[in-house]
Every structure is written in C-alpha cells, then in structure tokens.
Short mmCIF file of C-alpha atoms and ligand atoms in Angstrom, two decimals:
data_model
loop_
_atom_site.label_atom_id
_atom_site.label_comp_id
_atom_site.label_asym_id
_atom_site.label_seq_id
_atom_site.Cartn_x
_atom_site.Cartn_y
_atom_site.Cartn_z
CA MET N 7 -14.77 -13.03 8.07
CA PHE N 8 -14.71 -12.51 4.29
CA PRO N 9 -15.66 -10.45 2.43
CA ARG N 10 -14.46 -7.82 4.90
CA PHE N 11 -13.35 -4.21 4.65
CA SER N 12 -9.66 -3.47 4.32
CA ILE N 13 -7.85 -0.27 3.49
CA GLY N 14 -5.31 -0.23 0.64
CA GLU N 15 -7.35 0.09 -2.53
CA SER N 16 -5.06 1.59 -5.15
CA LEU N 17 -2.71 -1.00 -6.64
CA LEU N 18 0.51 -0.32 -8.55
CA PRO N 19 1.24 -1.82 -12.01
CA GLN N 20 4.28 -3.70 -10.62
CA SER N 21 1.83 -5.81 -8.57
CA MET N 22 0.37 -7.29 -11.78
CA GLU N 23 3.57 -9.27 -12.32
CA TYR N 24 3.06 -11.02 -8.97
CA LEU N 25 -0.63 -11.71 -9.65
CA GLU N 26 0.49 -13.29 -12.92
CA GLN N 27 3.14 -15.38 -11.11
CA ALA N 28 0.49 -16.55 -8.65
CA GLY N 29 -1.82 -17.61 -11.47
CA MET N 30 -4.48 -15.11 -10.34
CA LEU N 31 -4.21 -12.53 -13.09
CA ARG N 32 -7.14 -13.70 -15.22
CA ALA N 33 -9.50 -13.73 -12.23
CA VAL N 34 -8.49 -10.19 -11.34
CA GLU N 35 -8.78 -8.98 -14.95
CA GLU N 36 -12.27 -10.47 -15.13
CA GLY N 37 -13.21 -9.01 -11.75
CA GLY N 38 -14.70 -5.81 -13.19
CA PHE N 39 -12.41 -3.50 -11.22
CA GLN N 40 -11.67 0.13 -12.14
CA LEU N 41 -8.63 0.43 -14.42
CA LYS N 42 -5.75 2.52 -13.12
CA ASP N 43 -3.17 3.96 -15.53
CA GLY N 44 -1.49 6.67 -13.51
CA ALA N 45 -1.46 9.02 -10.56
CA ALA N 46 -2.60 12.65 -10.38
CA PHE N 47 -1.56 15.25 -7.82
CA GLY N 48 -3.21 18.56 -6.94
CA ARG N 49 -2.16 21.42 -4.65
CA GLY N 50 -4.11 24.64 -4.65
CA GLU N 51 -4.65 25.34 -8.34
CA GLN N 52 -1.61 23.29 -9.35
CA TYR N 53 -2.23 19.93 -11.01
CA THR N 54 0.08 17.32 -12.48
CA GLU N 55 -0.38 13.75 -13.57
CA PHE N 56 1.85 10.79 -14.28
CA ASP N 57 0.83 8.38 -17.01
CA PHE N 58 2.37 4.98 -16.20
CA SER N 59 2.78 4.14 -19.90
CA GLU N 60 5.46 6.84 -19.90
CA LYS N 61 7.83 5.20 -17.48
CA HIS N 62 11.48 4.15 -17.43
CA SER N 63 10.99 0.49 -16.43
CA PRO N 64 9.61 -2.21 -18.69
CA GLY N 65 6.53 -4.12 -17.53
CA TRP N 66 2.88 -3.47 -16.79
CA SER N 67 1.71 0.12 -17.04
CA THR N 68 -1.85 -0.37 -15.84
CA THR N 69 -3.47 -1.98 -12.82
CA TYR N 70 -6.73 -1.60 -10.83
CA GLN N 71 -8.42 0.39 -8.08
CA VAL N 72 -10.13 -2.23 -5.96
CA PRO N 73 -12.61 -2.33 -3.09
CA ARG N 74 -10.55 -4.68 -0.95
CA ALA N 75 -13.49 -6.61 0.46
CA ARG N 76 -14.22 -8.04 -2.99
CA PHE N 77 -10.59 -8.13 -4.20
CA ASP N 78 -9.24 -9.99 -1.13
CA HIS N 79 -12.11 -12.48 -1.22
CA LEU N 80 -11.44 -13.11 -4.90
CA LEU N 81 -7.73 -13.81 -4.18
CA ALA N 82 -8.63 -16.09 -1.24
CA ARG N 83 -11.01 -18.06 -3.50
CA GLU N 84 -8.31 -18.31 -6.19
CA ALA N 85 -5.85 -19.64 -3.59
CA GLU N 86 -8.44 -22.27 -2.56
CA ARG N 87 -9.03 -23.18 -6.20
CA GLN N 88 -5.28 -23.83 -6.49
CA GLY N 89 -5.34 -26.13 -3.46
CA ALA N 90 -4.67 -23.90 -0.45
CA ALA N 91 -6.77 -24.58 2.65
CA VAL N 92 -8.27 -21.28 3.78
CA ARG N 93 -9.82 -21.25 7.27
CA TYR N 94 -12.02 -18.19 7.66
CA ARG N 95 -12.50 -16.74 11.16
CA HIS N 96 -9.72 -18.85 12.66
CA GLU N 97 -7.29 -16.74 14.67
CA VAL N 98 -3.64 -17.50 15.39
CA ILE N 99 -3.20 -16.83 19.12
CA GLY N 100 0.15 -18.42 19.93
CA VAL N 101 3.38 -19.80 18.52
CA ASP N 102 6.02 -22.12 19.88
CA PHE N 103 9.48 -22.29 18.35
CA SER N 104 11.09 -24.32 21.16
CA GLY N 105 11.00 -27.66 19.34
CA GLU N 106 12.56 -28.83 16.09
CA ARG N 107 9.54 -27.58 14.13
CA PRO N 108 7.34 -24.62 15.01
CA TRP N 109 3.77 -24.94 16.29
CA ILE N 110 0.97 -22.46 16.06
CA GLU N 111 -2.08 -22.28 18.31
CA VAL N 112 -5.35 -21.35 16.63
CA LYS N 113 -8.80 -20.38 17.94
CA ASP N 114 -11.64 -21.38 15.63
CA ARG N 115 -14.95 -19.57 15.05
CA ASP N 116 -16.56 -21.38 18.01
CA GLY N 117 -13.78 -20.36 20.38
CA GLU N 118 -12.21 -23.88 20.36
CA THR N 119 -8.41 -23.98 20.17
CA TYR N 120 -6.21 -26.42 18.29
CA THR N 121 -2.53 -26.57 17.25
CA ILE N 122 -0.77 -27.08 13.91
CA GLU N 123 2.80 -28.18 13.43
CA ALA N 124 4.46 -26.36 10.53
CA GLY N 125 7.50 -26.91 8.32
CA PHE N 126 7.89 -23.14 8.18
CA ILE N 127 5.69 -20.16 9.12
CA LEU N 128 4.98 -17.29 6.75
CA ASP N 129 3.24 -14.56 8.73
CA ALA N 130 0.97 -12.47 6.46
CA SER N 131 -1.20 -11.11 9.27
CA GLY N 132 -0.84 -7.45 8.25
CA PHE N 133 -1.70 -4.98 11.01
CA GLY N 134 -2.40 -8.04 13.22
CA ARG N 135 1.43 -8.35 13.32
CA VAL N 136 1.15 -11.77 14.99
CA LEU N 137 4.75 -13.00 15.06
CA SER N 138 6.29 -9.60 15.67
CA ARG N 139 4.07 -9.28 18.79
CA LEU N 140 4.47 -12.86 20.01
CA LEU N 141 8.24 -12.98 19.39
CA GLN N 142 8.84 -9.36 20.51
CA LEU N 143 10.33 -8.40 17.16
CA GLU N 144 8.70 -4.96 17.04
CA SER N 145 10.94 -1.94 16.70
CA PRO N 146 9.83 1.69 16.46
CA SER N 147 9.11 3.05 12.97
CA ASN N 148 11.38 5.89 11.81
CA PHE N 149 8.29 7.83 10.76
CA PRO N 150 6.39 10.17 13.12
CA VAL N 151 2.96 8.99 14.22
CA ARG N 152 0.42 9.77 11.50
CA GLY N 153 -3.13 8.69 11.03
CA ALA N 154 -5.91 8.55 8.49
CA ILE N 155 -9.68 9.10 8.37
CA PHE N 156 -11.40 7.47 5.43
CA THR N 157 -14.70 6.31 3.97
CA HIS N 158 -16.44 5.23 0.79
CA ILE N 159 -18.75 7.67 -1.00
CA GLU N 160 -21.05 7.74 -3.99
CA ASP N 161 -18.91 10.37 -5.70
CA HIS N 162 -21.20 11.83 -8.42
CA ILE N 163 -18.18 13.53 -9.99
CA SER N 164 -19.25 15.23 -13.21
CA ALA N 165 -16.15 17.35 -13.95
CA ALA N 166 -15.26 16.57 -17.57
CA ASN N 167 -11.53 16.70 -16.88
CA PHE N 168 -11.65 14.25 -13.96
CA ASP N 169 -9.87 11.01 -14.84
CA ARG N 170 -11.33 7.98 -13.04
CA ASN N 171 -8.33 5.90 -14.16
CA LYS N 172 -6.03 7.72 -11.79
CA ILE N 173 -5.73 8.02 -8.03
CA LEU N 174 -5.92 11.70 -7.12
CA ILE N 175 -3.67 12.91 -4.31
CA THR N 176 -4.53 16.42 -3.11
CA VAL N 177 -2.17 18.31 -0.83
CA HIS N 178 -3.80 20.59 1.76
CA PRO N 179 -3.35 24.16 0.53
CA ALA N 180 -1.77 25.36 3.80
CA HIS N 181 -0.20 22.23 5.33
CA ASP N 182 2.22 20.23 3.11
CA ASP N 183 2.07 17.19 5.37
CA LEU N 184 -1.73 16.85 5.25
CA TRP N 185 -3.04 15.17 2.12
CA TYR N 186 -6.12 13.45 0.74
CA TRP N 187 -6.62 10.46 -1.50
CA LEU N 188 -9.50 9.95 -3.91
CA ILE N 189 -9.60 6.49 -5.48
CA PRO N 190 -12.49 6.05 -7.91
CA PHE N 191 -14.04 2.59 -8.21
CA ALA N 192 -15.85 1.11 -11.22
CA ASP N 193 -19.38 1.52 -9.84
CA GLY N 194 -19.56 5.29 -9.32
CA ARG N 195 -18.24 4.99 -5.80
CA ALA N 196 -14.84 6.08 -4.51
CA SER N 197 -12.54 5.71 -1.56
CA LEU N 198 -11.81 9.04 0.08
CA GLY N 199 -9.35 9.60 2.90
CA VAL N 200 -7.15 12.14 4.58
CA VAL N 201 -3.73 11.53 6.14
CA GLY N 202 -2.08 13.79 8.67
CA LYS N 203 -0.39 14.12 12.03
CA THR N 204 -2.58 12.88 14.88
CA SER N 205 -3.19 16.47 16.00
CA ASP N 206 -4.67 17.31 12.57
CA LEU N 207 -7.22 14.52 12.89
CA ILE N 208 -8.53 15.13 16.40
CA GLN N 209 -12.27 15.55 16.52
CA PRO N 210 -13.26 16.83 19.96
CA SER N 211 -16.90 15.96 19.39
CA GLY N 212 -19.11 14.63 16.63
CA ARG N 213 -18.44 11.79 14.24
CA GLU N 214 -15.27 11.02 12.22
CA ILE N 215 -17.21 11.65 9.00
CA GLU N 216 -17.79 15.24 10.08
CA LYS N 217 -14.07 15.71 10.61
CA LEU N 218 -13.35 14.26 7.18
CA GLN N 219 -15.98 16.52 5.58
CA SER N 220 -14.57 19.57 7.33
CA LEU N 221 -11.03 18.73 6.16
CA VAL N 222 -12.30 18.25 2.58
CA ARG N 223 -13.87 21.71 2.74
CA GLN N 224 -10.38 23.09 3.45
CA ALA N 225 -9.16 21.89 0.03
CA PRO N 226 -11.28 23.89 -2.44
CA SER N 227 -10.34 21.90 -5.59
CA LEU N 228 -11.35 18.63 -3.89
CA GLN N 229 -14.45 20.19 -2.38
CA ARG N 230 -15.56 21.37 -5.86
CA LEU N 231 -15.00 17.88 -7.29
CA LEU N 232 -17.07 16.26 -4.55
CA ALA N 233 -19.78 18.92 -4.36
CA ARG N 234 -22.52 16.40 -5.27
CA ALA N 235 -21.11 13.41 -3.38
CA ARG N 236 -23.37 11.25 -1.23
CA TRP N 237 -21.73 10.48 2.08
CA ASP N 238 -23.49 7.23 2.88
CA THR N 239 -20.87 5.29 4.87
CA PRO N 240 -19.46 5.95 8.35
CA ALA N 241 -15.80 6.98 8.35
CA ARG N 242 -13.03 4.99 10.03
CA LYS N 243 -9.93 6.30 11.72
CA LEU N 244 -6.54 4.59 11.96
CA ILE N 245 -3.77 6.16 14.00
CA GLY N 246 -0.11 5.13 14.13
CA TYR N 247 -0.11 2.65 11.25
CA SER N 248 3.62 2.83 10.47
CA ALA N 249 5.50 -0.11 11.91
CA ASN N 250 8.85 -1.82 11.81
CA VAL N 251 10.56 -4.99 13.03
CA ARG N 252 14.07 -5.95 14.11
CA ALA N 253 14.22 -8.86 11.64
CA LEU N 254 12.10 -9.95 8.67
CA CYS N 255 13.01 -13.60 9.13
CA GLY N 256 14.46 -16.03 11.67
CA PRO N 257 14.74 -19.75 12.24
CA GLY N 258 11.48 -21.24 10.91
CA TYR N 259 9.66 -18.05 9.97
CA ALA N 260 9.47 -15.01 7.69
CA LEU N 261 7.28 -11.93 7.84
CA LEU N 262 5.38 -10.81 4.74
CA GLY N 263 3.77 -7.47 3.87
CA ASN N 264 2.58 -5.34 6.77
CA ALA N 265 3.40 -8.09 9.25
CA GLY N 266 6.97 -6.83 8.70
CA GLU N 267 7.29 -3.16 7.93
CA PHE N 268 4.73 -0.55 6.85
CA LEU N 269 5.98 2.81 5.58
CA GLY N 270 2.74 4.71 5.06
CA PRO N 271 0.15 5.08 2.35
CA ILE N 272 1.39 8.04 0.25
CA PHE N 273 2.70 6.01 -2.71
CA SER N 274 0.16 3.16 -2.53
CA SER N 275 3.09 0.78 -2.15
CA GLY N 276 1.64 -1.52 0.57
CA VAL N 277 0.03 -4.23 -1.55
CA THR N 278 2.95 -4.24 -4.01
CA ILE N 279 5.44 -4.73 -1.17
CA ALA N 280 3.22 -7.46 0.32
CA PHE N 281 3.08 -9.24 -3.07
CA LYS N 282 6.82 -8.86 -3.61
CA SER N 283 7.56 -10.30 -0.17
CA SER N 284 5.26 -13.26 -0.92
CA SER N 285 6.89 -13.86 -4.27
CA LEU N 286 10.41 -13.88 -2.76
CA ALA N 287 9.31 -16.03 0.17
CA ALA N 288 7.51 -18.56 -2.02
CA ALA N 289 10.58 -19.00 -4.26
CA THR N 290 12.90 -19.37 -1.24
CA LEU N 291 10.57 -21.82 0.53
CA GLU N 292 10.17 -23.93 -2.60
CA ARG N 293 13.96 -24.32 -2.83
CA GLN N 294 14.18 -25.07 0.92
CA PHE N 295 11.50 -27.79 0.69
CA ARG N 296 13.37 -29.29 -2.31
CA GLY N 297 16.32 -29.73 0.04
CA GLU N 298 18.46 -26.89 -1.31
CA LYS N 299 20.47 -24.77 1.09
CA VAL N 300 18.83 -21.33 1.36
CA ASP N 301 19.81 -18.16 3.15
CA TRP N 302 16.63 -16.30 4.17
CA ILE N 303 18.47 -13.04 4.70
CA ALA N 304 20.26 -13.07 1.35
CA ASP N 305 17.43 -14.65 -0.66
CA PHE N 306 14.42 -12.94 0.94
CA ALA N 307 15.05 -10.06 3.38
CA ALA N 308 17.85 -8.26 1.54
CA PRO N 309 16.24 -8.17 -1.93
CA LEU N 310 12.91 -7.16 -0.38
CA LYS N 311 14.55 -4.38 1.60
CA ARG N 312 16.14 -2.97 -1.60
CA GLY N 313 12.77 -1.80 -2.99
CA VAL N 314 11.31 -0.95 0.44
CA ASP N 315 14.29 1.38 0.99
CA THR N 316 13.60 3.04 -2.37
CA PHE N 317 10.00 3.71 -1.35
CA ARG N 318 11.17 4.82 2.09
CA ALA N 319 13.42 7.50 0.58
CA PHE N 320 10.50 8.74 -1.54
CA VAL N 321 8.15 8.83 1.48
CA GLU N 322 10.76 10.80 3.45
CA SER N 323 11.19 13.18 0.54
CA TRP N 324 7.40 13.67 0.32
CA TYR N 325 7.15 14.67 3.98
CA ARG N 326 10.10 17.04 3.92
CA GLY N 327 8.39 18.74 0.96
CA GLY N 328 11.07 17.83 -1.60
CA PHE N 329 9.07 15.32 -3.60
CA GLN N 330 6.15 17.71 -3.76
CA ARG N 331 8.47 20.33 -5.31
CA ILE N 332 9.65 17.71 -7.79
CA ILE N 333 6.22 16.66 -9.04
CA PHE N 334 4.84 20.21 -9.30
CA TYR N 335 8.01 21.53 -10.94
CA ALA N 336 7.06 23.25 -14.17
CA LYS N 337 9.89 22.10 -16.45
CA PRO N 338 10.84 18.50 -15.54
CA PRO N 339 13.36 16.81 -17.87
CA PRO N 340 11.28 14.06 -19.63
CA ASP N 341 13.74 11.23 -18.90
CA ILE N 342 13.73 12.07 -15.18
CA ARG N 343 9.93 12.24 -15.22
CA ARG N 344 9.88 8.74 -16.71
CA MET N 345 12.16 7.47 -13.95
CA ILE N 346 9.90 9.02 -11.30
CA SER N 347 6.85 7.61 -13.06
CA ALA N 348 8.40 4.11 -12.86
CA ILE N 349 8.76 4.41 -9.07
CA LEU N 350 5.17 5.65 -8.76
CA ALA N 351 4.16 2.58 -10.78
CA GLY N 352 5.92 0.40 -8.19
CA TYR N 353 9.11 -0.51 -10.04
CA ALA N 354 11.23 0.16 -6.96
CA TRP N 355 13.41 -2.92 -7.55
CA ASP N 356 14.53 -2.03 -11.10
CA GLU N 357 18.25 -1.35 -10.74
CA THR N 358 18.43 0.17 -14.24
CA ASN N 359 16.59 3.17 -12.78
CA PRO N 360 19.12 5.60 -11.28
CA TYR N 361 16.46 6.58 -8.71
CA VAL N 362 16.51 2.97 -7.48
CA ARG N 363 20.28 2.48 -7.74
CA ASP N 364 21.23 5.69 -6.00
CA THR N 365 17.94 6.82 -4.49
CA GLU N 366 18.92 9.25 -1.74
CA ARG N 367 21.66 11.12 -3.63
CA ARG N 368 19.57 11.40 -6.80
CA LEU N 369 16.46 12.55 -4.92
CA ALA N 370 18.42 15.14 -2.92
CA ALA N 371 19.95 16.53 -6.15
CA LEU N 372 16.54 16.68 -7.83
CA GLU N 373 14.96 18.38 -4.83
CA GLU N 374 17.67 21.08 -5.13
CA LEU N 375 17.05 21.47 -8.85
CA CYS N 376 13.35 21.90 -8.33
CA CYS N 377 13.70 24.49 -5.58
CA GLU N 378 11.93 27.27 -7.49
CA ARG N 379 8.14 27.00 -6.89
C1 FAD U 401 -4.58 4.70 5.47
C2 FAD U 401 -3.98 3.63 4.62
C3 FAD U 401 -4.13 3.69 3.24
C4 FAD U 401 -3.54 2.70 2.42
N1 FAD U 401 -3.66 2.79 1.06
C5 FAD U 401 -3.02 1.87 0.27
C6 FAD U 401 -3.16 1.90 -1.16
O1 FAD U 401 -3.84 2.74 -1.74
N2 FAD U 401 -2.51 0.94 -1.87
C7 FAD U 401 -1.77 -0.04 -1.27
O2 FAD U 401 -1.17 -0.88 -1.97
N3 FAD U 401 -1.67 -0.12 0.08
C8 FAD U 401 -2.27 0.80 0.85
N4 FAD U 401 -2.19 0.70 2.22
C9 FAD U 401 -1.44 -0.43 2.79
C10 FAD U 401 -2.26 -1.68 2.75
O3 FAD U 401 -3.38 -1.57 3.60
C11 FAD U 401 -1.45 -2.92 3.15
O4 FAD U 401 -0.10 -2.72 2.93
C12 FAD U 401 -1.94 -4.12 2.40
O5 FAD U 401 -3.24 -4.42 2.82
C13 FAD U 401 -1.07 -5.36 2.45
O6 FAD U 401 -1.13 -5.84 3.72
P1 FAD U 401 -0.98 -7.34 4.13
O7 FAD U 401 -1.37 -8.31 3.06
O8 FAD U 401 0.39 -7.46 4.69
O9 FAD U 401 -2.03 -7.41 5.31
P2 FAD U 401 -3.60 -7.23 5.32
O10 FAD U 401 -4.14 -6.82 4.01
O11 FAD U 401 -3.90 -6.39 6.51
O12 FAD U 401 -4.09 -8.74 5.59
C14 FAD U 401 -3.79 -9.41 6.82
C15 FAD U 401 -4.80 -10.50 7.07
O13 FAD U 401 -4.38 -11.24 8.20
C16 FAD U 401 -5.50 -11.48 9.03
N5 FAD U 401 -5.05 -11.63 10.40
C17 FAD U 401 -4.62 -10.67 11.27
N6 FAD U 401 -4.32 -11.19 12.46
C18 FAD U 401 -4.58 -12.52 12.40
C19 FAD U 401 -4.50 -13.61 13.30
N7 FAD U 401 -4.06 -13.43 14.57
N8 FAD U 401 -4.85 -14.84 12.89
C20 FAD U 401 -5.29 -15.04 11.62
N9 FAD U 401 -5.40 -14.05 10.68
C21 FAD U 401 -5.05 -12.80 11.08
C22 FAD U 401 -6.38 -10.24 8.84
O14 FAD U 401 -7.72 -10.53 9.20
C23 FAD U 401 -6.20 -10.00 7.35
O15 FAD U 401 -7.14 -10.72 6.60
C24 FAD U 401 -2.79 1.67 3.03
C25 FAD U 401 -2.66 1.61 4.42
C26 FAD U 401 -3.22 2.57 5.21
C27 FAD U 401 -3.06 2.49 6.69
#
C-alpha cells in the first residue's frame, strides 16, 4: 500500500541523472525534499566532510534526503502519469517460464488471483526478491550477516556547525564496524539508524527503540547532537539484509535493484544502483522490442556489475578499517580526495576515475599510505 515506509533515504547525486532520464526530475525537484550536497563522517572527536561539488567526475553534485514513503509514492504517480499501469496491493505470487512467453500469477487486494502473460519480466521487488526465490537464483552474500535498527525522530538539532545538507555517518568510538547514520529531512525530522553485527543489536528485553537509544549514548558526539531529540516513532530492526544471486538475467527476465544484489547501506548506494539497473534494462528492452538482437549479459549485467563491484570494494575497505583510515587521514592529496568524493557521490561507473578503473589495487595502496592515525 502506498504511501508506505521504506528504508534507503539518502540519495546520491549520480541518481539525479537517472531521474532526469526517466522524466521525473522536475517532480522530485518540486517535491520539497531536503537538499544533500555531501557526506560527513565522525569518529570520537574526529570529523571530516566531503563536499560533492569537489569531485573528480562531471555531473550532478547535489541530490536529496527523502522520506521514502512520500518519495516512492511521487515516483509511482509520475510513472502512472507517463502511462504505466500501477496496481497497488497486488502481489506477485508465482511465475511460469515453461512456455514461449513467461506468465506471472498475481493476488489482488481481495485475495483473488489472476495471471498476466509478459513479453519480458523486470523484477524490481527489492527485499521481496520474488524471482530469485521462485527460480532459486539466490546465492549467499560475501558479506557477514549485519543488521540495522532505525527510526525517525524530531531531531531538534541546534548545533550551529551541524550541516543539514549532509548525511552524517558516526563510527562507534570503540567498535569500527558499528556505525550510525543521521539523515536530516526538510521538516525538522531525521532518519536515525545504527548498523552492526547481529550480536551488537541484540536486545534481551525491552523495545528496539531502547536499544537504539542506548547505542546512541555510546557515541558521545552523536548523543550531544541529539540531546533534545523527540523520539516519537517506534524503531524497526532488519537483520541479514545483504543478498546476492547467481545471475542477474536469464531467458525472459532481469533483476533490478535489490531484487538482484544488495551490498549494505554504508555508502547509500542502494537507490543509485537500483536506478542504474533500471536505466540499463530499459535501454536494452527498448532495443529488444524494436527487434534488435540484444545480449542481456553484455548490455545489462556486465555494465551494471562494473559499478557495483566498485562500491563492493569500498564497502569491504570500510569494514576492514581501511576506508575509515583514508577519510580521517589528516593530509589527503586533494586530487585523491576528489576521486573519493566522486565515488561517495555515486559515480562508480566513471572509468576516468582511477578508483573505478583499478579499484582494489588503488584502494589497497591508499589504505597503506594512510596507515598513520
Ligand atoms: C538499513 C538500510 C539502510 C539503507 N540506506 C540507504 C540509503 O541511505 N540510500 C540508499 O540509496 N539506499 C539505502 N538502502 C538500500 C535501499 O533500501 C534499497 O537499495 C532501495 O530501496 C532500492 O531498492 P529497490 O527499488 O530494489 O526495492 P524496494 O525499494 O524495496 O522496492 C521494492 C518494491 O517491490 C514491492 N514488492 C515486493 N515483493 C513484491 C511482490 N511479491 N509483488 C509485488 N510487489 C512486491 C515492495 O512492496 C516494494 O514496493 C538501505 C538499506 C538498508 C537495509
């Protein structure tokens, strides 16, 4: 049912290109969302921020921080305005690829089922992961099981140096792999969450919100910032969100966004990857329906994977502590900082960036260079 809550509220500037391609940019720009122009990181008393206007790659340097209930509904309405049929509260419960063309089975809001024959199926079911479940495409994620507890608050942040135009990532002072996000919205509210290993998030008794509050108290800089916050919304918990599949496409179908792979939330890359996958799939499908010969692996999966692998290397570097050393390093060469800023802005497909072209080697070398803390 829309509007409905979804997690994933901090967009990356790269995603603006795809909103523009989809003809939805104006609606988003007029949506009254909180501007985002960079990312800030805190650890203990250390603080650093990346301004996306200072980035290696050309393209958008700003985007938005969006309550997804309203943002997703706005995009769905835009799709309808452009002619798409959107069926709210209809659930795909089965697929059949045995014939010449695939069929899907759908349950409507009254529990009645019906079938649709399709020329091609694009699965954008996110954590629902419809096709990967029904076609047994799931494969284990390379990442250890992590989880998140999160909520929305009335933040009442009065610190003069707090920048609402940036997501704030705070690293737990004692545990490098436990971190918090604070994503301010336009209306004085904010999304607040903590990510960690499952064992860090266990709450033997009491409510999730109490666990979140107790973890926030462990990060003094964040606790100070949120000293006057009103905690008015129950917290949610999501465990084991990382996912992978054996194949992103097959005869008659392709998997978009989280229905394929999900790396984790640290670089806010989820929506950008979902948009990129849609953009590649739409272009490939358009050519296919025009009668051109297309190769879904070469035209869709491989180019998508290029940027996903860039993000993956950065996520891995974050959790082994290397990327944290890089961003808090006191004397970063400005050109390298611009290249890193471009990745943080989502430009993970820009082959002119050495950190895209040669991600693992470059990152490993930079981690070495930034070894002094
Ligand atoms: C803790 C956490 C924090 C995150 N933070 C960020 C962030 O700051 N920025 C960011 O870009 N990303 C973030 N993400 C990732 C983000 O949530 C997703 O990558 C993003 O929503 C894109 O997903 P999607 O479009 O593939 O799927 P979704 O947004 O999940 O949409 C899938 C849709 O499919 C529908 N659906 C599911 N099953 C069925 C079915 N059987 N039949 C019909 N419809 C169905 C669902 O109802 C839903 O509407 C975060 C993720 C997590 C877990």
